[in-house]
Amino acid sequence: MNKMKMNKFIDQDAWKHALEKAKHMPDPWAEFHLEEIETETATRYRYNAISGKWVEDEVLIKMAKQPFGRGAMRECYRTKKLSNFARHQQWKSASNYVAKRYIDSVDREVYFEDVRLQMDAKLWGEEYNRHKPPKQVDIMQMCILEMKNRPGKPLYHLEHYIEGKYIKYNSNSGFVRDENFRLTPQAFSHFTFERSAHQLIVVDIQGVGDLYTDPQIHTSSGTDFGDGNLGVRGMALFFHSHACNSICKKMGLTPFDLSLKEMEVLEHAQNLLKTAKTVLRGTEEVCGSPRVRTLSGSRPPALCRLSENSGDENVNDSMFDSLPCSPSSWWSPREEMLGRSPMGWTIFNEVDNLCSEHSCSFGERRMSESGGDSGCPSERRSELDGEFADRANSNARRYCESDEDSIRRDQHNEDKWNNYHASRAHSHWPSCVAVEVQRLNAIKEEKKIGQSILGKVHLAMVRYHEAGRFCNKLEEWDRGSAVFHLEHAALCGELEAIVALSLIYLQLPHHILTDVTVEDSELHRKTGFDYVLMAAEAGDRPSMIRAARAFDTGDSLGPDRAQDWKEALHWYSAALNMTDYDEGGEYDGTGDEPKCSLLARQAEIHMTGGFGTEPDPQAAGDLFTEAAEAAMASMKGKLANQYYQRAEEAWALMEE
């Protein structure tokens, strides 16, 4: 206890020293004489990311007439804002800010969406810091100014002017610049993916040291947070360029499954990890650890706006302990068929931060990285990578000004936070398919298909490979890696991947990886039919018909299965009981297999019997009659007459 009191006094002395030193720091904008500019009254809008509500008040500002920085999408104006707690208008000591507005006209809602994004990301920075990483992170406060006395009442974003070298660590499209390679930004992004149970990932990490601004959030649904929200595609782009580092490992984050060739490409990034200077302290907490206090044991931030359907209430988090990070010895009987692919979270909360190694000269411009990701165009939200913006912190006293805190947490907000789904307070969904499969196995069979965000990320990787995103223009795209991710998407219950694999292995036309083929062999036909059954059980009608035909004729069954008309009848009935409708009216999902022909084939099986079935003339006659009625409805009169005749023949057998 005495030791704790002693440390507290030391910290207080350090703070007093730092603040006293800050008071004597010169104003970096003194030469621009902003205090001589006309004072304007503006309406300020601040967002509370916990309550999801906006707070409105009025502030006094002085804004330069001309921008000092201009980027591809926005321009920046030197601004001073008087504290609402100031007794006198002493503009020379007022805080320095950067006011930013879009160059081209945009919907006013875009300004508000940008602030919501940044404040939500700030909460994820706080959540990250609760896990005691070696270096903490923070996201800049940002609000909106409405210049109510100007024509049109234009809007501006307002942020503190931060001193230091502005660096972009990663983009919203997976790009990481070698000379800016650091452990913390990459680990933070990875952390948000796992801590949010795959529902989102915070990327586009940029700023001064570990004080970030203008991040982007990709959500699993691809909605909210502007045009830069690339959804699962953005998640795929991040993981294709992410090499887990020592912070990832210490915090219990698992590597995303990549093919051997993809890991070879990341070898350069692995070498860069060795040059990183961040030193682990040994006090880091594993992601989702119950020892981490998340606001009275509540759910992680910002998830109230996302889907509640991504998790299953019966899943026990203990199942995630001590599990492998790649598919090897964890297959359930169904997955075993795959085996090996036949295709080969402030910046000033520690005294040390006041002397950050990143506090370089404050006039440095933000570097342009537009289109910097390996020759591919950079997917941007409301602001492109090429924006130039100086950020400087006038001094610590100005930064810590009390009315600048976004919005203080009160008891109401605390209560609301604590009401967020407490059962997932310590959720942690790893990034590897091995654990995802075990999680899915704890869910009811009918809920597995299409419920894995991780599976959708792998499927997005497939599409990027096929589009040539991950190779140079003159290079062949990596087919082996594409199939690797297709198989992992299938393991996660992604129906589109399951169907595609069934068609590939059975040498049938397919719309994903259209030019990928495999050798026609007994093993591949068996593997293909296993995928057919998986797709049929998942509710894919064409696969149901394909399974029925195989059991009916014996073709494509493989050596471990035999012709079985009882199974054929089961899948014919399953296909017939499926009903689909499109926007224009009725849609026959059986495609080239009209309803009447499927009914007629069932009737023939019942008429003759065999391969595990007994003759049943009554059922045959009824089915032929139903087939005839279906043919009449399809304007096939001659075929209907034939079916009526066959029905009479079947019923005649009953009399015999």
XYZ file of C-alpha atoms in Angstrom:
656
model
C 0.000 0.000 0.000
C 2.830 2.423 0.920
C 4.496 1.600 -2.387
C 1.308 2.444 -4.268
C 1.010 5.805 -2.472
C 4.645 6.571 -3.249
C 4.110 5.812 -6.971
C 1.014 8.030 -6.949
C 3.000 10.990 -5.544
C 5.741 10.421 -8.126
C 3.155 10.426 -10.929
C 1.559 13.620 -9.607
C 4.933 15.370 -9.476
C 5.685 14.234 -13.009
C 2.369 15.601 -14.235
C 2.920 18.951 -12.493
C 6.340 19.198 -14.083
C 4.975 18.318 -17.524
C 2.123 20.818 -17.316
C 4.381 23.596 -16.055
C 6.719 22.913 -18.931
C 3.793 22.965 -21.360
C 2.725 26.444 -20.210
C 5.992 27.879 -21.480
C 5.874 26.182 -24.874
C 5.620 28.677 -27.760
C 2.521 28.746 -29.955
C 3.571 27.186 -33.282
C 0.943 29.315 -35.062
C 1.944 32.665 -33.484
C 3.317 33.949 -36.809
C -0.110 33.615 -38.456
C -1.790 36.009 -35.959
C -5.080 34.126 -35.894
C -6.154 36.274 -32.913
C -6.640 39.178 -35.353
C -9.230 37.303 -37.403
C -12.930 38.019 -36.893
C -14.563 35.913 -34.171
C -17.360 33.637 -35.341
C -20.025 31.752 -33.423
C -20.451 28.152 -34.521
C -22.738 25.317 -33.509
C -20.715 22.341 -32.322
C -21.973 18.771 -32.574
C -20.282 16.096 -30.462
C -21.079 12.407 -30.552
C -21.316 10.019 -27.603
C -20.391 6.623 -28.962
C -21.786 4.794 -25.917
C -25.274 6.302 -25.916
C -25.312 6.870 -29.656
C -26.572 10.427 -29.118
C -25.402 13.833 -30.281
C -24.806 16.862 -27.998
C -25.136 20.370 -29.422
C -23.693 23.646 -28.043
C -22.158 26.896 -29.290
C -18.463 27.794 -29.426
C -16.375 30.814 -30.434
C -13.722 30.290 -33.073
C -11.325 32.148 -35.349
C -10.667 30.422 -38.654
C -8.119 31.383 -41.294
C -9.574 32.481 -44.621
C -7.278 30.334 -46.716
C -6.488 26.632 -46.318
C -2.962 25.623 -45.336
C -3.289 22.114 -46.627
C -5.239 20.482 -49.403
C -5.698 16.854 -50.239
C -7.594 14.855 -52.787
C -10.891 15.197 -50.939
C -10.564 17.807 -48.162
C -8.806 21.060 -47.354
C -7.565 22.184 -43.931
C -7.840 25.575 -42.188
C -5.883 26.833 -39.194
C -8.391 27.471 -36.396
C -8.417 28.643 -32.797
C -11.289 27.790 -30.473
C -11.959 29.532 -27.187
C -12.662 27.235 -24.260
C -16.247 27.387 -23.043
C -14.797 27.589 -19.526
C -12.641 30.646 -20.277
C -13.554 33.775 -18.302
C -11.805 36.109 -20.716
C -11.308 35.965 -24.466
C -7.565 35.456 -24.488
C -7.145 34.243 -28.049
C -3.365 34.074 -27.980
C -3.595 31.232 -25.481
C -6.563 29.542 -27.152
C -6.131 26.012 -28.448
C -5.010 25.327 -31.984
C -7.247 23.185 -34.179
C -7.541 22.023 -37.728
C -10.910 22.587 -39.417
C -11.445 20.374 -42.437
C -14.109 20.474 -45.103
C -14.765 18.517 -48.247
C -13.664 20.257 -51.432
C -16.532 18.876 -53.460
C -20.080 19.082 -52.223
C -21.145 16.036 -50.194
C -24.292 15.180 -48.305
C -24.226 16.757 -44.826
C -24.761 13.307 -43.324
C -21.262 12.326 -44.497
C -19.730 14.697 -41.911
C -21.766 13.100 -39.128
C -20.974 9.564 -40.305
C -17.237 10.366 -40.241
C -17.469 11.506 -36.606
C -19.482 8.440 -35.596
C -16.852 6.249 -37.165
C -13.924 7.942 -35.421
C -15.604 7.985 -31.988
C -16.571 4.326 -32.282
C -12.984 3.522 -33.237
C -11.831 5.489 -30.170
C -13.800 3.113 -27.933
C -12.023 0.184 -29.543
C -8.732 1.893 -28.745
C -9.799 2.043 -25.097
C -10.776 -1.629 -25.177
C -7.369 -2.511 -26.607
C -5.610 -0.538 -23.830
C -7.481 -2.487 -21.138
C -5.561 -5.517 -22.276
C -2.284 -3.820 -21.202
C -0.381 -3.781 -24.509
C 3.249 -2.588 -24.485
C 2.172 0.725 -26.051
C -1.288 2.176 -25.664
C -3.204 3.797 -28.497
C -5.785 6.560 -28.745
C -8.000 7.950 -31.481
C -8.271 11.715 -31.928
C -11.379 13.521 -30.684
C -13.374 14.897 -33.577
C -16.543 17.007 -33.715
C -18.528 19.012 -36.258
C -18.758 22.791 -36.574
C -21.713 24.384 -38.315
C -20.853 27.935 -39.375
C -24.378 29.199 -38.826
C -23.691 32.828 -39.826
C -22.186 31.910 -43.187
C -24.254 31.397 -46.345
C -25.487 27.819 -46.522
C -24.305 27.086 -42.955
C -21.315 24.977 -44.110
C -20.004 22.120 -41.988
C -16.410 21.451 -40.927
C -14.715 18.661 -39.034
C -12.681 19.926 -36.083
C -9.670 18.202 -34.543
C -6.752 19.277 -32.348
C -3.633 20.301 -34.204
C -1.151 17.623 -33.192
C 2.584 18.112 -33.262
C 4.725 15.393 -34.694
C 5.478 13.390 -37.792
C 2.292 12.180 -39.444
C 2.585 8.563 -40.548
C 0.220 6.148 -42.264
C 0.704 2.618 -40.928
C -1.876 0.694 -42.933
C -4.702 1.486 -45.327
C -8.288 0.319 -45.582
C -7.228 -1.897 -48.455
C -4.461 -3.879 -46.770
C -1.475 -1.760 -47.827
C 1.414 -1.490 -45.364
C 4.424 0.707 -46.192
C 7.701 -0.956 -45.267
C 9.405 2.123 -43.800
C 6.394 2.724 -41.529
C 6.174 -0.865 -40.345
C 5.358 -1.035 -36.621
C 3.897 -3.701 -34.371
C 1.227 -1.753 -32.448
C -0.947 -0.500 -35.346
C -1.114 -3.930 -36.973
C -1.815 -5.709 -33.669
C -4.548 -3.166 -32.868
C -6.338 -3.886 -36.131
C -6.073 -7.645 -35.599
C -7.318 -7.235 -31.999
C -10.484 -5.446 -33.083
C -11.381 -8.291 -35.446
C -11.146 -10.986 -32.810
C -12.516 -8.953 -29.880
C -15.603 -7.979 -31.908
C -16.287 -11.627 -32.735
C -15.392 -10.942 -36.369
C -18.094 -8.269 -36.686
C -15.664 -5.469 -37.519
C -12.049 -4.474 -37.954
C -10.491 -1.012 -37.478
C -7.971 -0.225 -40.216
C -6.527 2.738 -42.119
C -4.354 3.419 -39.078
C -2.550 6.763 -39.377
C -1.473 9.615 -37.117
C 1.355 10.800 -34.863
C 2.932 7.988 -32.900
C 0.050 5.993 -31.486
C -2.421 8.889 -31.545
C -4.504 7.989 -34.569
C -6.986 9.863 -36.737
C -9.182 9.210 -39.762
C -9.457 5.430 -39.282
C -11.853 3.256 -41.223
C -14.052 0.472 -39.905
C -14.993 -2.512 -42.039
C -18.111 -4.294 -40.760
C -19.248 -7.798 -41.611
C -22.432 -6.404 -43.162
C -20.588 -3.730 -45.141
C -23.047 -1.097 -43.904
C -22.445 2.071 -41.822
C -19.217 4.070 -41.732
C -19.254 5.430 -45.272
C -18.110 4.224 -48.658
C -14.752 3.092 -47.304
C -16.450 0.242 -45.431
C -15.489 -2.626 -47.691
C -17.119 -5.254 -45.487
C -15.585 -8.733 -45.521
C -13.572 -7.751 -48.602
C -11.728 -5.155 -46.501
C -11.106 -7.780 -43.832
C -9.640 -10.086 -46.455
C -7.333 -7.347 -47.741
C -6.010 -6.755 -44.217
C -5.265 -10.385 -43.489
C -3.624 -11.004 -46.849
C -0.899 -8.507 -45.845
C -0.836 -9.148 -42.075
C 1.955 -11.100 -40.436
C 1.192 -11.728 -36.762
C 3.809 -10.106 -34.540
C 4.928 -10.525 -30.935
C 2.074 -8.357 -29.611
C -0.491 -10.432 -31.496
C 0.942 -13.605 -30.024
C 1.221 -12.256 -26.485
C -2.405 -11.085 -26.587
C -3.565 -14.501 -27.772
C -4.508 -13.424 -31.288
C -4.360 -16.277 -33.761
C -2.950 -16.160 -37.290
C -5.397 -16.055 -40.166
C -5.057 -19.154 -42.322
C -2.949 -18.500 -45.411
C -1.552 -20.878 -48.005
C 2.134 -21.746 -48.069
C 2.685 -19.517 -51.092
C 0.933 -16.586 -49.391
C 3.073 -17.066 -46.295
C 6.178 -17.021 -48.486
C 5.065 -13.653 -49.871
C 4.751 -12.402 -46.278
C 8.311 -13.486 -45.492
C 9.510 -9.910 -46.104
C 7.026 -8.649 -43.490
C 8.258 -11.319 -41.100
C 11.791 -9.974 -41.519
C 10.573 -6.444 -40.796
C 9.137 -7.707 -37.508
C 12.671 -8.372 -36.330
C 13.538 -4.670 -36.675
C 10.629 -3.491 -34.484
C 11.671 -1.734 -31.268
C 8.566 -2.360 -29.158
C 9.434 -4.500 -26.138
C 6.859 -6.700 -24.460
C 6.425 -6.084 -20.713
C 5.013 -9.453 -19.770
C 1.860 -7.887 -18.332
C -0.186 -8.115 -21.523
C -3.589 -9.749 -21.163
C -4.927 -12.282 -23.615
C -7.740 -10.957 -25.784
C -11.074 -11.488 -24.012
C -9.460 -12.525 -20.727
C -11.933 -12.445 -17.799
C -9.270 -10.512 -15.871
C -9.823 -7.545 -18.166
C -12.479 -5.263 -16.727
C -14.608 -4.021 -19.600
C -16.805 -1.362 -17.969
C -18.283 -3.460 -15.165
C -17.853 -6.624 -17.119
C -19.917 -5.481 -20.073
C -19.827 -6.240 -23.721
C -17.142 -4.652 -25.925
C -17.902 -1.200 -27.408
C -19.883 -0.311 -30.479
C -21.334 -3.754 -31.052
C -24.881 -2.602 -30.239
C -25.038 -1.224 -33.761
C -24.050 -4.502 -35.296
C -25.865 -7.754 -35.739
C -26.791 -9.783 -32.666
C -26.960 -12.885 -34.779
C -23.286 -13.514 -35.244
C -22.921 -15.543 -32.099
C -24.654 -18.409 -30.466
C -25.686 -18.137 -26.836
C -24.748 -21.724 -26.124
C -21.129 -21.308 -27.063
C -18.767 -21.607 -24.119
C -15.690 -19.383 -24.418
C -13.602 -22.020 -22.703
C -13.722 -23.982 -25.927
C -11.280 -21.478 -27.398
C -8.477 -22.331 -24.991
C -5.445 -24.282 -26.135
C -6.617 -24.970 -29.646
C -4.539 -25.305 -32.797
C -4.311 -22.442 -35.280
C -4.474 -24.328 -38.528
C -6.472 -27.282 -39.805
C -4.562 -30.429 -39.094
C -5.794 -32.909 -36.502
C -9.125 -31.341 -35.657
C -11.417 -32.601 -38.361
C -14.876 -33.862 -37.531
C -15.875 -36.935 -39.565
C -17.316 -34.716 -42.289
C -14.302 -32.445 -42.572
C -11.972 -35.394 -42.612
C -12.732 -35.935 -46.255
C -10.782 -32.802 -47.110
C -7.612 -33.721 -45.321
C -4.953 -32.020 -47.299
C -6.059 -30.065 -50.325
C -5.705 -32.208 -53.439
C -4.585 -28.948 -55.129
C -1.449 -29.007 -53.495
C -7.200 1.065 -27.686
C -4.809 8.223 -24.229
C -1.467 9.243 -25.562
C -0.745 11.230 -22.335
C -1.695 8.586 -19.792
C 1.934 7.698 -19.261
C 4.622 10.265 -18.483
C 6.926 8.641 -20.998
C 4.556 9.567 -23.778
C 5.253 13.266 -23.213
C 8.677 12.593 -24.673
C 7.572 10.357 -27.493
C 10.143 9.271 -29.993
C 7.716 10.448 -32.659
C 7.696 14.158 -31.662
C 9.519 15.369 -34.745
C 9.223 18.797 -36.359
C 5.569 19.682 -36.644
C 5.497 21.002 -40.184
C 5.809 17.687 -41.931
C 3.136 16.871 -44.463
C 1.099 13.754 -44.716
C 2.536 11.591 -47.393
C 0.496 10.494 -50.345
C -0.082 6.798 -50.686
C -2.931 6.752 -53.125
C -2.873 3.569 -55.068
C 0.107 2.346 -53.104
C -1.002 -1.182 -52.521
C 1.036 -3.148 -54.989
C -0.171 -1.320 -58.025
C -3.841 -1.780 -57.184
C -6.152 1.221 -56.711
C -6.696 2.117 -53.069
C -10.250 1.719 -51.861
C -11.060 4.917 -49.965
C -13.884 6.214 -47.848
C -14.733 9.952 -47.800
C -11.066 10.895 -47.958
C -8.361 9.556 -50.246
C -4.908 8.556 -49.114
C -3.362 11.532 -50.915
C -4.636 14.199 -48.511
C -1.985 16.572 -47.101
C -2.700 17.661 -43.494
C -0.423 19.064 -40.783
C -1.319 17.996 -37.256
C 0.233 19.695 -34.220
C -0.450 19.739 -30.522
C -0.150 23.302 -29.197
C 0.703 21.947 -25.744
C -0.456 19.465 -23.139
C -2.523 22.075 -21.292
C -4.541 22.814 -24.393
C -4.954 19.179 -25.267
C -6.320 18.259 -21.854
C -8.808 21.166 -21.807
C -11.877 19.739 -20.092
C -14.530 20.885 -22.545
C -12.720 19.061 -25.325
C -13.332 15.608 -23.964
C -15.773 14.050 -26.362
C -18.595 13.476 -23.871
C -18.071 12.280 -20.336
C -19.507 8.977 -19.261
C -22.358 9.412 -16.800
C -24.352 6.834 -14.882
C -26.956 6.635 -17.613
C -24.337 5.782 -20.191
C -22.684 3.322 -17.840
C -25.980 1.545 -17.278
C -26.662 1.423 -20.982
C -23.211 0.010 -21.657
C -23.677 -2.639 -18.992
C -26.925 -3.743 -20.591
C -25.074 -4.763 -23.727
C -25.197 -8.509 -24.053
C -23.264 -9.477 -20.911
C -22.971 -13.083 -22.052
C -20.336 -11.980 -24.564
C -18.410 -9.721 -22.176
C -15.267 -11.716 -22.789
C -15.950 -12.959 -26.286
C -12.904 -13.733 -28.337
C -13.304 -15.415 -31.662
C -9.923 -16.371 -33.078
C -9.034 -15.794 -36.720
C -8.264 -19.403 -37.607
C -10.671 -21.858 -39.185
C -9.714 -24.624 -36.737
C -11.451 -22.855 -33.844
C -14.248 -21.563 -36.043
C -15.185 -25.122 -36.998
C -15.355 -26.110 -33.326
C -17.581 -23.100 -32.624
C -19.862 -24.017 -35.491
C -20.064 -27.605 -34.291
C -21.662 -26.270 -31.075
C -24.457 -24.687 -33.133
C -27.527 -26.489 -34.401
C -26.968 -27.976 -37.838
C -29.495 -25.773 -39.626
C -27.854 -22.611 -38.253
C -24.341 -23.390 -39.404
C -24.650 -22.545 -43.057
C -23.769 -18.954 -43.898
C -23.314 -17.940 -40.256
C -19.538 -17.674 -40.259
C -18.095 -14.231 -41.001
C -14.682 -15.853 -41.162
C -15.958 -18.084 -43.942
C -17.112 -15.046 -45.884
C -13.664 -13.476 -45.471
C -12.059 -16.566 -46.972
C -14.544 -16.481 -49.846
C -13.612 -12.828 -50.448
C -9.973 -13.946 -50.640
C -10.988 -16.378 -53.392
C -12.588 -13.615 -55.437
C -9.571 -11.306 -54.997
C -7.219 -14.035 -56.176
C -9.380 -14.783 -59.211
C -9.571 -11.049 -60.066
C -5.763 -10.850 -59.985
C -5.693 -8.441 -57.036
C -2.799 -10.179 -55.334
C -0.453 -10.449 -58.314
C 1.223 -8.170 -60.820
C -0.507 -7.537 -64.113
C 1.760 -9.838 -66.078
C 1.715 -12.634 -63.514
C -0.619 -15.591 -63.331
C -2.959 -15.433 -60.375
C -2.433 -17.989 -57.626
C -4.954 -20.753 -58.279
C -3.658 -22.980 -55.509
C -4.178 -20.289 -52.876
C -7.630 -19.543 -54.263
C -8.657 -23.185 -53.851
C -7.090 -23.180 -50.359
C -9.393 -20.343 -49.301
C -12.371 -21.893 -51.084
C -11.896 -25.054 -49.024
C -11.602 -23.036 -45.804
C -14.765 -21.112 -46.685
C -16.515 -24.438 -47.195
C -15.305 -25.699 -43.809
C -16.902 -22.596 -42.258
C -20.232 -23.500 -43.839
C -20.212 -21.056 -46.751
C -22.698 -22.664 -49.134
C -21.385 -20.971 -52.273
C -17.949 -22.445 -51.600
C -19.336 -25.916 -50.902
C -21.290 -25.952 -54.161
C -18.329 -24.646 -56.158
C -16.031 -27.356 -54.808
C -18.572 -30.065 -55.613
C -18.713 -28.910 -59.218
C -14.940 -28.545 -59.544
C -14.212 -32.062 -58.307
C -16.984 -33.562 -60.441
C -15.630 -31.889 -63.597
C -18.813 -29.801 -63.987
C -19.126 -26.131 -65.061
C -18.764 -23.723 -62.130
C -19.046 -19.939 -61.748
C -16.291 -19.494 -59.133
C -12.727 -20.148 -60.289
C -14.114 -20.996 -63.705
C -10.776 -21.983 -65.217
C -9.657 -24.125 -62.271
C -9.793 -27.822 -62.991
C -8.644 -30.965 -61.249
C -7.649 -34.307 -62.585
C -10.546 -36.681 -63.110
C -9.912 -39.448 -60.616
C -11.854 -41.757 -58.361
C -10.678 -39.823 -55.300
C -11.768 -36.504 -56.757
C -15.175 -37.872 -57.760
C -15.641 -39.168 -54.217
C -14.571 -35.782 -52.786
C -16.908 -34.009 -55.190
C -19.882 -36.117 -54.178
C -19.120 -35.548 -50.487
C -19.402 -31.833 -51.218
C -22.639 -32.457 -53.117
C -24.150 -34.080 -50.014
C -22.899 -31.218 -47.816
C -24.548 -28.699 -50.146
C -27.744 -30.735 -50.367
C -28.001 -30.988 -46.595
C -27.403 -27.211 -46.447
C -30.492 -26.679 -48.608
C -29.093 -26.213 -52.101
C -31.761 -27.563 -54.489
C -29.537 -28.265 -57.501
C -27.273 -30.270 -55.208
C -30.295 -32.173 -53.915
C -31.186 -33.149 -57.473
C -27.572 -34.021 -58.216
C -27.495 -36.288 -55.141
C -30.799 -37.887 -56.130
C -29.568 -38.626 -59.673
C -26.354 -40.111 -58.349
C -28.110 -42.473 -55.935
C -30.634 -43.246 -58.679
C -28.166 -44.143 -61.424
C -25.075 -45.017 -59.407
C -22.950 -42.497 -61.319
C -20.424 -40.291 -59.426
C -21.044 -42.083 -56.142
C -17.486 -43.194 -55.609
C -16.260 -46.567 -54.411
C -17.591 -46.176 -50.864
C -21.256 -45.801 -51.855
C -23.716 -47.920 -53.802
C -26.840 -47.281 -55.854
C -29.649 -46.619 -53.369
C -33.169 -45.752 -54.552
C -34.356 -45.017 -51.014
C -31.754 -42.238 -50.800
C -32.708 -41.131 -54.306
C -36.382 -40.844 -53.294
C -35.342 -38.836 -50.213
C -33.437 -36.259 -52.255
C -36.051 -36.093 -55.038
C -38.681 -35.325 -52.369
C -36.410 -32.776 -50.678
C -35.932 -30.959 -54.007
C -39.646 -31.024 -54.793
C -40.521 -29.642 -51.364
C -38.296 -26.617 -51.920
C -40.149 -23.495 -53.076
C -38.453 -20.373 -54.472
C -39.910 -17.237 -55.977
C -38.130 -14.408 -57.761
C -39.177 -10.743 -58.012
C -41.016 -11.300 -61.272
C -43.122 -14.182 -60.053
C -42.639 -17.882 -59.654
C -39.193 -19.328 -60.149
C -38.505 -22.954 -60.724
C -35.270 -23.514 -58.820
C -34.938 -26.990 -60.297
C -33.655 -25.336 -63.461
C -33.354 -27.947 -66.211
C -35.214 -30.469 -64.065
C -38.931 -29.632 -64.329
C -41.170 -30.674 -61.497
C -43.074 -33.138 -63.645
C -39.957 -35.107 -64.595
C -38.835 -35.453 -60.973
C -42.293 -36.670 -59.961
C -42.334 -39.112 -62.865
C -38.948 -40.552 -61.900
C -40.184 -41.079 -58.328
C -43.217 -42.839 -59.745
C -41.065 -45.174 -61.864
C -38.961 -46.153 -58.840
C -42.099 -46.987 -56.851
C -43.518 -48.896 -59.805
C -40.610 -51.290 -60.245
C -38.897 -51.256 -56.879
C -35.302 -52.253 -56.375
C -32.036 -51.019 -54.821
C -33.471 -50.959 -51.322
C -37.109 -50.165 -52.226
C -40.226 -52.326 -52.627
C -42.730 -51.939 -55.498
C -45.656 -49.651 -54.582
C -48.108 -49.312 -57.510
C -50.482 -47.099 -55.519
C -47.735 -44.524 -54.801
C -46.562 -44.815 -58.413
C -50.037 -44.069 -59.807
C -50.510 -41.102 -57.513
C -47.109 -39.691 -58.453
C -47.722 -40.151 -62.213
C -51.019 -38.294 -61.818
C -49.273 -35.485 -59.947
C -46.629 -35.393 -62.689
C -49.339 -35.107 -65.340
C -50.952 -32.196 -63.529
C -47.566 -30.482 -63.291
C -47.011 -31.021 -67.036
C -50.418 -29.530 -67.837
C -49.576 -26.494 -65.708
C -46.414 -26.118 -67.809
C -48.434 -26.310 -71.058
C -47.045 -29.742 -71.937
C -50.228 -31.540 -72.975
C -48.695 -34.550 -74.767
C -46.371 -35.291 -71.862
C -49.302 -35.000 -69.458
C -51.252 -37.607 -71.446
C -48.310 -39.984 -71.242
C -48.175 -39.600 -67.485
C -51.908 -40.189 -67.158
C -51.481 -43.375 -69.160
C -48.621 -44.546 -66.926
C -50.798 -43.856 -63.887
C -53.452 -46.196 -65.277
C -50.785 -48.868 -65.832
C -49.592 -48.536 -62.244
C -53.066 -48.825 -60.822
C -53.675 -51.858 -63.040
C -50.816 -53.613 -61.270
C -52.699 -53.168 -58.027
C -55.632 -55.172 -59.404
C -53.320 -57.992 -60.380
